[in-house]
Coordinates of C-alpha atoms and ligand atoms in Angstrom, one line a residue:
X1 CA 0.0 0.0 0.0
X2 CA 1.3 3.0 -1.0
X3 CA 2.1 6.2 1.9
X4 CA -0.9 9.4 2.1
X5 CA 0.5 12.5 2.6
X6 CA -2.3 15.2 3.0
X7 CA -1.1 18.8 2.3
X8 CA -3.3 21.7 3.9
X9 CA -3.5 24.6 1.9
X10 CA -4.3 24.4 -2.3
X11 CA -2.2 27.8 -3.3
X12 CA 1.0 28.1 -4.5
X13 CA 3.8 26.4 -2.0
X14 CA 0.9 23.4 -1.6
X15 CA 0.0 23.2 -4.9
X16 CA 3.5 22.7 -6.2
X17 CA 4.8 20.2 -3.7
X18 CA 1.2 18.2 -4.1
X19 CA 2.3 18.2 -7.9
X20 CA 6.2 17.2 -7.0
X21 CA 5.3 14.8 -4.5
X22 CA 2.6 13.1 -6.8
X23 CA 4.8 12.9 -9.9
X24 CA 7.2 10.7 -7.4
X25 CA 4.7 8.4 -7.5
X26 CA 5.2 6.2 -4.2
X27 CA 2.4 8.1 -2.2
X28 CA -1.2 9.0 -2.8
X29 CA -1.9 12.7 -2.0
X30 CA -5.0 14.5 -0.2
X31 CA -5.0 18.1 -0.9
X32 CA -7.2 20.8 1.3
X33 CA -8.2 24.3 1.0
X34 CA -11.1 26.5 2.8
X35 CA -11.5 27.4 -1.1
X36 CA -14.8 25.1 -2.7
X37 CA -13.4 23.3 -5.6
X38 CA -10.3 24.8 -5.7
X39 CA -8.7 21.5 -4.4
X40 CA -10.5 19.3 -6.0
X41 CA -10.0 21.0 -9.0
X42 CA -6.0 21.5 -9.0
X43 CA -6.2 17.3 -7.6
X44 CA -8.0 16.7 -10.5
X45 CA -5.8 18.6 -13.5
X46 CA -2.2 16.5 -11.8
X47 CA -4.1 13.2 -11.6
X48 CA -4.9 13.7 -15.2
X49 CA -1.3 14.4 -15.6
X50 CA -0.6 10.8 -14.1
X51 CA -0.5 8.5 -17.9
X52 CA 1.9 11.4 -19.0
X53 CA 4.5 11.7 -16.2
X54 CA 4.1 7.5 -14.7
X55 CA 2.5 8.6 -11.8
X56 CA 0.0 6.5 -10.9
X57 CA -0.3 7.7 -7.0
X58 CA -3.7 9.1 -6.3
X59 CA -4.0 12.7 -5.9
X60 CA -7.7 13.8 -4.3
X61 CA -8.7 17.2 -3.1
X62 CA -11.1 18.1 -0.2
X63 CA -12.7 21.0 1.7
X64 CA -12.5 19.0 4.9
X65 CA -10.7 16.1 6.7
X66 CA -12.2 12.9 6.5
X67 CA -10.2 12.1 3.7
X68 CA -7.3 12.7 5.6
X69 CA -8.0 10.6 7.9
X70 CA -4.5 7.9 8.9
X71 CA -2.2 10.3 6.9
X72 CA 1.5 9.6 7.1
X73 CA 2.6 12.7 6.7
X74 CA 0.5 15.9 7.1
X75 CA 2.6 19.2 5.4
X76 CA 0.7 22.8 6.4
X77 CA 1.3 25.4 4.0
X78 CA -2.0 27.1 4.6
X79 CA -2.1 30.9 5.9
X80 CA -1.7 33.8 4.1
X81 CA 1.3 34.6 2.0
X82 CA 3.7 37.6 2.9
X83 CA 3.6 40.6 0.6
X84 CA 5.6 43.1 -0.9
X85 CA 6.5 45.6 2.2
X86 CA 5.2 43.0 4.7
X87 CA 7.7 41.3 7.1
X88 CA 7.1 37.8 8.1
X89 CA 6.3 38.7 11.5
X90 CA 3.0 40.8 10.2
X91 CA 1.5 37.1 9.4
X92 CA 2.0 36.1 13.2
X93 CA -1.3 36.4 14.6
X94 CA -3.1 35.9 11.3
X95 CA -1.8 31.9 10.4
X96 CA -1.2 31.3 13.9
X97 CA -4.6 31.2 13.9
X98 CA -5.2 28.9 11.1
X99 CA -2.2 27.0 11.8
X100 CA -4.4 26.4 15.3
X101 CA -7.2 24.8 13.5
X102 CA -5.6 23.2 11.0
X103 CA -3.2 21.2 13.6
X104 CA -6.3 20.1 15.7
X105 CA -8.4 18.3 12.5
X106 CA -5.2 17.1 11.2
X107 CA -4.4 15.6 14.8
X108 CA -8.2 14.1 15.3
X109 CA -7.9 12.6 11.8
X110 CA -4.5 11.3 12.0
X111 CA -3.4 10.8 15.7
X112 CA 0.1 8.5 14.5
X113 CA 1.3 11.5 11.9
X114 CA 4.1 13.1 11.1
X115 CA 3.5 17.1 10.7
X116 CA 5.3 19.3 8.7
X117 CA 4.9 23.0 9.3
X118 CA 5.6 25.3 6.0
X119 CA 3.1 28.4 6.8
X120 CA 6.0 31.6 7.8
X121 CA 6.9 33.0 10.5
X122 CA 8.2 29.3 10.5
X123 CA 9.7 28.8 13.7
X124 CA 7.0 30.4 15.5
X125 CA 4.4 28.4 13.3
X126 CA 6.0 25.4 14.2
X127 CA 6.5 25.2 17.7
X128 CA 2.4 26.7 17.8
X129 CA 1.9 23.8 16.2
X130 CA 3.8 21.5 18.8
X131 CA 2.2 23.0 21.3
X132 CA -1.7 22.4 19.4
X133 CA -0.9 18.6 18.3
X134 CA 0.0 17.8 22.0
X135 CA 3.0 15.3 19.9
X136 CA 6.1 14.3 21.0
X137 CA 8.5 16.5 19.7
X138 CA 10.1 14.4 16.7
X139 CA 6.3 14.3 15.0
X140 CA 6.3 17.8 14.1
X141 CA 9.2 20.3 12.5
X142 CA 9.0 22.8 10.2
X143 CA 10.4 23.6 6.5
X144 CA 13.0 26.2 6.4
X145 CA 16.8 25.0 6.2
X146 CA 16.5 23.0 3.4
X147 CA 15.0 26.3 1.8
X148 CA 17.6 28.8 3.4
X149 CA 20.7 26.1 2.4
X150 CA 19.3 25.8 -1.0
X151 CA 19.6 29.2 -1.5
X152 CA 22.9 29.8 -0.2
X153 CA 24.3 27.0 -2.4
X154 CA 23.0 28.1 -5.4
X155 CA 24.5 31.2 -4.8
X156 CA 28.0 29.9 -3.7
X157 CA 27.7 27.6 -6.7
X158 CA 27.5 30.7 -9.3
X159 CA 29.8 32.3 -7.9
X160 CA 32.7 29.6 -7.5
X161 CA 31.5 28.3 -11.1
X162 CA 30.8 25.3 -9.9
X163 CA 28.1 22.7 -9.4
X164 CA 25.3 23.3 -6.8
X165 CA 25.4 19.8 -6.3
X166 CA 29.2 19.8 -4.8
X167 CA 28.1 22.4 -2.4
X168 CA 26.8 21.9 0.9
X169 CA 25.9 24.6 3.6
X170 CA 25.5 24.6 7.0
X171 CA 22.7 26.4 8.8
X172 CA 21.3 27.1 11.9
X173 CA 18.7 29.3 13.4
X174 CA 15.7 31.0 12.4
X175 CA 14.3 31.2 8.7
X176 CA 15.7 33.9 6.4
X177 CA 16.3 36.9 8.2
X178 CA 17.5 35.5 11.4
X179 CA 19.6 32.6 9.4
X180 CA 22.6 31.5 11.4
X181 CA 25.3 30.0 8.4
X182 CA 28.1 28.1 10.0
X183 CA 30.3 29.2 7.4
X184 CA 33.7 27.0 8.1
X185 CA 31.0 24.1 7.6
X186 CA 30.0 25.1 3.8
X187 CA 31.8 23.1 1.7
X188 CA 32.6 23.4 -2.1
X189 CA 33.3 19.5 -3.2
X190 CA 34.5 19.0 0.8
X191 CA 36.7 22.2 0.4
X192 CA 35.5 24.8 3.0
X193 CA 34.4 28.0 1.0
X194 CA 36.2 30.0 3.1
X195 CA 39.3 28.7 1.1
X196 CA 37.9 29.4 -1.8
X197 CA 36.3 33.0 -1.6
X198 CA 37.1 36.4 0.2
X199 CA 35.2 36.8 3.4
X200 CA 33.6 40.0 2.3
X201 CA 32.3 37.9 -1.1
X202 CA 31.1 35.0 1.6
X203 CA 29.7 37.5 3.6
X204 CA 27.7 39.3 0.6
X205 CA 26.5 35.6 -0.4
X206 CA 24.5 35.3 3.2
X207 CA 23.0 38.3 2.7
X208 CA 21.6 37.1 -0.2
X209 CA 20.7 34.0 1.2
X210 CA 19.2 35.7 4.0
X211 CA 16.7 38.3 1.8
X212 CA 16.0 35.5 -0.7
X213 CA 12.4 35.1 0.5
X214 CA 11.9 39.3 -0.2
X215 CA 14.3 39.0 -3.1
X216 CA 11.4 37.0 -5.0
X217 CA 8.5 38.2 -3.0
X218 CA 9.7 42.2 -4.4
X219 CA 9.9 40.7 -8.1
X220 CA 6.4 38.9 -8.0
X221 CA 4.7 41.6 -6.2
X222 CA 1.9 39.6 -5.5
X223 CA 2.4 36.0 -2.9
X224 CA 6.1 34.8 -2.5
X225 CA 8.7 31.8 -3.4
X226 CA 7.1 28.5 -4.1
X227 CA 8.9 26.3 -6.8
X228 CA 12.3 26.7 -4.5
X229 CA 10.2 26.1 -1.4
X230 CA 8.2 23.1 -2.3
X231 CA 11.2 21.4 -4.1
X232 CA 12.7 21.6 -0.2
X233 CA 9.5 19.9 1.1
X234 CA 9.5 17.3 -1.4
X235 CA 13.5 16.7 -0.1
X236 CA 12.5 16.3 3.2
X237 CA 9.2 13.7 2.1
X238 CA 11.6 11.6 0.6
X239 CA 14.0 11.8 3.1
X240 CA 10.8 10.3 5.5
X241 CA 8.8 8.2 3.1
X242 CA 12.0 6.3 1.8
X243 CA 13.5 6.6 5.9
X244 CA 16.2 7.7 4.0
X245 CA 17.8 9.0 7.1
X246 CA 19.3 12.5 5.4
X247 CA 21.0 15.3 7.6
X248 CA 18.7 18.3 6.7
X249 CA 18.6 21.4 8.3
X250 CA 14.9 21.8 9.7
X251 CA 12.9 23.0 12.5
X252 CA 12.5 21.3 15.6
X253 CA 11.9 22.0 19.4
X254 CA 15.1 22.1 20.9
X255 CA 15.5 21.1 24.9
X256 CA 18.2 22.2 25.7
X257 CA 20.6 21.4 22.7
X258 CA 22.8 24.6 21.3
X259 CA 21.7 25.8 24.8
X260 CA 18.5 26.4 23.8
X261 CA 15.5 25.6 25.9
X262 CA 11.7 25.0 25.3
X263 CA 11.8 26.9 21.8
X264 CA 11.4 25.5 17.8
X265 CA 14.4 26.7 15.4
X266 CA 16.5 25.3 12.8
X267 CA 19.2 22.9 13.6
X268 CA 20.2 19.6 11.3
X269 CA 18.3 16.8 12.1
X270 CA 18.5 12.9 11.1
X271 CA 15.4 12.9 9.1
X272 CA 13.4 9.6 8.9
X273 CA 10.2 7.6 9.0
X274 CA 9.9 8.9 12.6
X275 CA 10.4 12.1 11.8
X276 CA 13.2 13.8 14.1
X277 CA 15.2 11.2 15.1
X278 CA 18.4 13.1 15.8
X279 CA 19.1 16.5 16.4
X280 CA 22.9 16.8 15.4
X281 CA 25.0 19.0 18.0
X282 CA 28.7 20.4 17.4
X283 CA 30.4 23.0 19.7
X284 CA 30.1 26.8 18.2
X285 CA 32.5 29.2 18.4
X286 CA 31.4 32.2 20.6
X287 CA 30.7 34.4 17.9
X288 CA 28.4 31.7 16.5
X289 CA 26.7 31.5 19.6
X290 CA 26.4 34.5 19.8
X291 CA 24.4 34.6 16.4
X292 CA 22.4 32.0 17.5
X293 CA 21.3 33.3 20.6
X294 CA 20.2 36.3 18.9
X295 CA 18.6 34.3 16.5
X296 CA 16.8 32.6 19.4
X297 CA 16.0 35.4 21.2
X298 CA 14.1 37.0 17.7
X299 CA 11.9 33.9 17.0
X300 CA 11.5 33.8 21.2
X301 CA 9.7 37.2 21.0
X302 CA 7.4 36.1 18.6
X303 CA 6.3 32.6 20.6
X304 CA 5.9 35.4 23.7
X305 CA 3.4 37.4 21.8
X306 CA 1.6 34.1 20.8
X307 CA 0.9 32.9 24.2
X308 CA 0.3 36.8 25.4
X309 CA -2.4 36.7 23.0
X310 CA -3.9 32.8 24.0
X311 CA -3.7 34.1 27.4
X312 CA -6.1 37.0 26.4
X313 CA -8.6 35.5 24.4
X314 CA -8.3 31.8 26.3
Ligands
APR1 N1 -7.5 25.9 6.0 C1 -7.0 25.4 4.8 N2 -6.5 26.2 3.8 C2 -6.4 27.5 4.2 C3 -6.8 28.0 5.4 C4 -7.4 27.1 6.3 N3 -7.8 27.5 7.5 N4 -6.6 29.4 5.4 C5 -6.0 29.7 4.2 N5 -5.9 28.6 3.5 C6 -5.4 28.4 2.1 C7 -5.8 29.6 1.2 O1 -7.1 29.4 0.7 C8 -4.7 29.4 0.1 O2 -5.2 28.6 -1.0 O3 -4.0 28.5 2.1 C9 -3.5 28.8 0.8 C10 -2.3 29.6 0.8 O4 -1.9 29.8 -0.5 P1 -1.1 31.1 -1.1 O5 -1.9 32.3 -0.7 O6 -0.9 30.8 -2.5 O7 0.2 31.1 -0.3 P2 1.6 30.3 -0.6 O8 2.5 31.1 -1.5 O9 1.2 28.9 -0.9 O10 2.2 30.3 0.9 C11 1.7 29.6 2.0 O11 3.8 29.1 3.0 O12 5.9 29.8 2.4 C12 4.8 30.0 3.2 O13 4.9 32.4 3.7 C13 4.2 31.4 3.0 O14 2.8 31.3 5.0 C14 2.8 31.2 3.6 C15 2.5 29.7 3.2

């Protein structure tokens, strides 16, 4: 029998990973929006796409969660998508909400899945969701290394000349923004790019990496990134559907690892068909600690205005 992952949210990030993860073929895909039809309809179109690419997974949309139900694998991108001038933090309250009611049919459908969080602020997002699902901590993480690595490696790779597959970054921390690269880690086939490039170059490429998200979000003016994101979903589905047991940069509560307590950010992680199954720790410098922390702190604030706001309205 084949896997069932069930994607929440029809627009562009689900959308595309429902279509990547389909073409794979090895799992059968539910897709949900609050939109009528609009899952069904986009289900519909990729199914049909099935005799053309060898797919023949099932791909079925829905406008609730009975046909959810015993999911595998249950990726949120639902929320609303950050525009131009808008800062991911503006989103908090807004798809913290949805991410709320979202988690609790997924969990009362599917009490055994796995939950990835996609919807931005990520970090905070994620560890809402945590907290909602009422999981142990390996069943849910969050999309956003993979992303924020991809990045960075594409633009190490263009500027070394090189290919993006012999690069490999290092990250840590919060998405985008608050991105933490460990850059005596990043590698250009094994050689670290520090080797390779200038610091100020190296330091120009995290920038980059860093705005990518409002890189693309100021040329399409209207919604933000999707191809780049959902190819880092579909990364970390194979990684669990195949228990493939990559190291991928992703999301995860962290207890007390990087001395971080009680909070979600972005570490690597062993990623397999349970999910989390390793956080991987090495020793920081201070100054990357220091980053960290900082990092920390940033996506802290935001989980504090989260439960101020629970605490108000119960
Ligand atoms: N339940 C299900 N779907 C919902 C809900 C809900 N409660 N609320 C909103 N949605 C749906 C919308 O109807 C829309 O189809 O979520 C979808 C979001 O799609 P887009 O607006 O196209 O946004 P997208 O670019 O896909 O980004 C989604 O991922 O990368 C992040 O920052 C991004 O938080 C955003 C999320």
């Amino acid at each position: 029998m084949r896997k069932k992952v069930t994607i929440v949210g029809a627009g562009n990030v689900g959308a595309t990973a429902a279509q990547r993860i389909h073409e794979l073929g090895y799992a059968d895909v539910v897709l949900v929006d609050i939109v009528e039809d609009l899952p069904q309809g986009k289900a519909l179109d990729m199914l049909e796409s099935g005799p053309v690419v060898g797919s023949d997974a099932l791909i079925t949309g829905s406008n609730g969660y009975e046909e959810t139900a015993d999911s595998d694998l249950v990726i949120i991108t639902a929320g609303i998508a950050r525009r131009p001038g808008m800062s991911r933090d503006d989103l908090l309250l807004t798809n913290m909400r949805i991410i709320g009611s979202v988690t609790s049919e997924v969990v009362k459908h599917s009490p055994n899945t796995l939950i990835m969080v996609v919807s931005n602020p990520l970090d905070a997002m994620c560890h809402h969701a945590y907290e909602v699902a009422g999981f142990p901590k390996h069943r849910v993480f969050g999309m956003a290394g993979v992303l924020d690595t991809a990045r960075f490696r594409t633009f190490i790779a263009q500027e070394l000349d090189v290919s993006v597959e012999d690069v490999q970054a290092y990250v840590l921390g919060g998405h985008g923004d608050d991105m933490v690269p460990l850059v005596r880690y990043t590698t250009a086939g094994g050689i670290p790019i520090s080797d390779l490039l200038p610091k100020e170059t190296v330091d120009g490429l995290v920038q980059r990496a860093r705005q990518g998200g409002g890189e693309i979000v100021a040329l399409l003016k209207a919604g933000s990134a999707y191809y780049a994101p959902s190819a880092a979903i579909t990364q970390m589905t194979e990684s669990i559907l195949l228990d493939k047991k990559r190291i991928l940069p992703a999301c995860t509560l962290l207890e007390g690892e990087y001395g971080i307590n009680s909070l979600s950010m972005g570490v690597p992680v062993k990623l397999g068909a349970n999910g989390v199954e390793q956080v991987i720790e090495i020793k920081l410098t201070d100054e990357e600690q220091a980053m960290l922390d900082r990092s920390a702190a940033s996506v802290q604030e935001l989980v504090d205005v989260m439960h101020k706001n629970q605490a108000e309205n119960g």
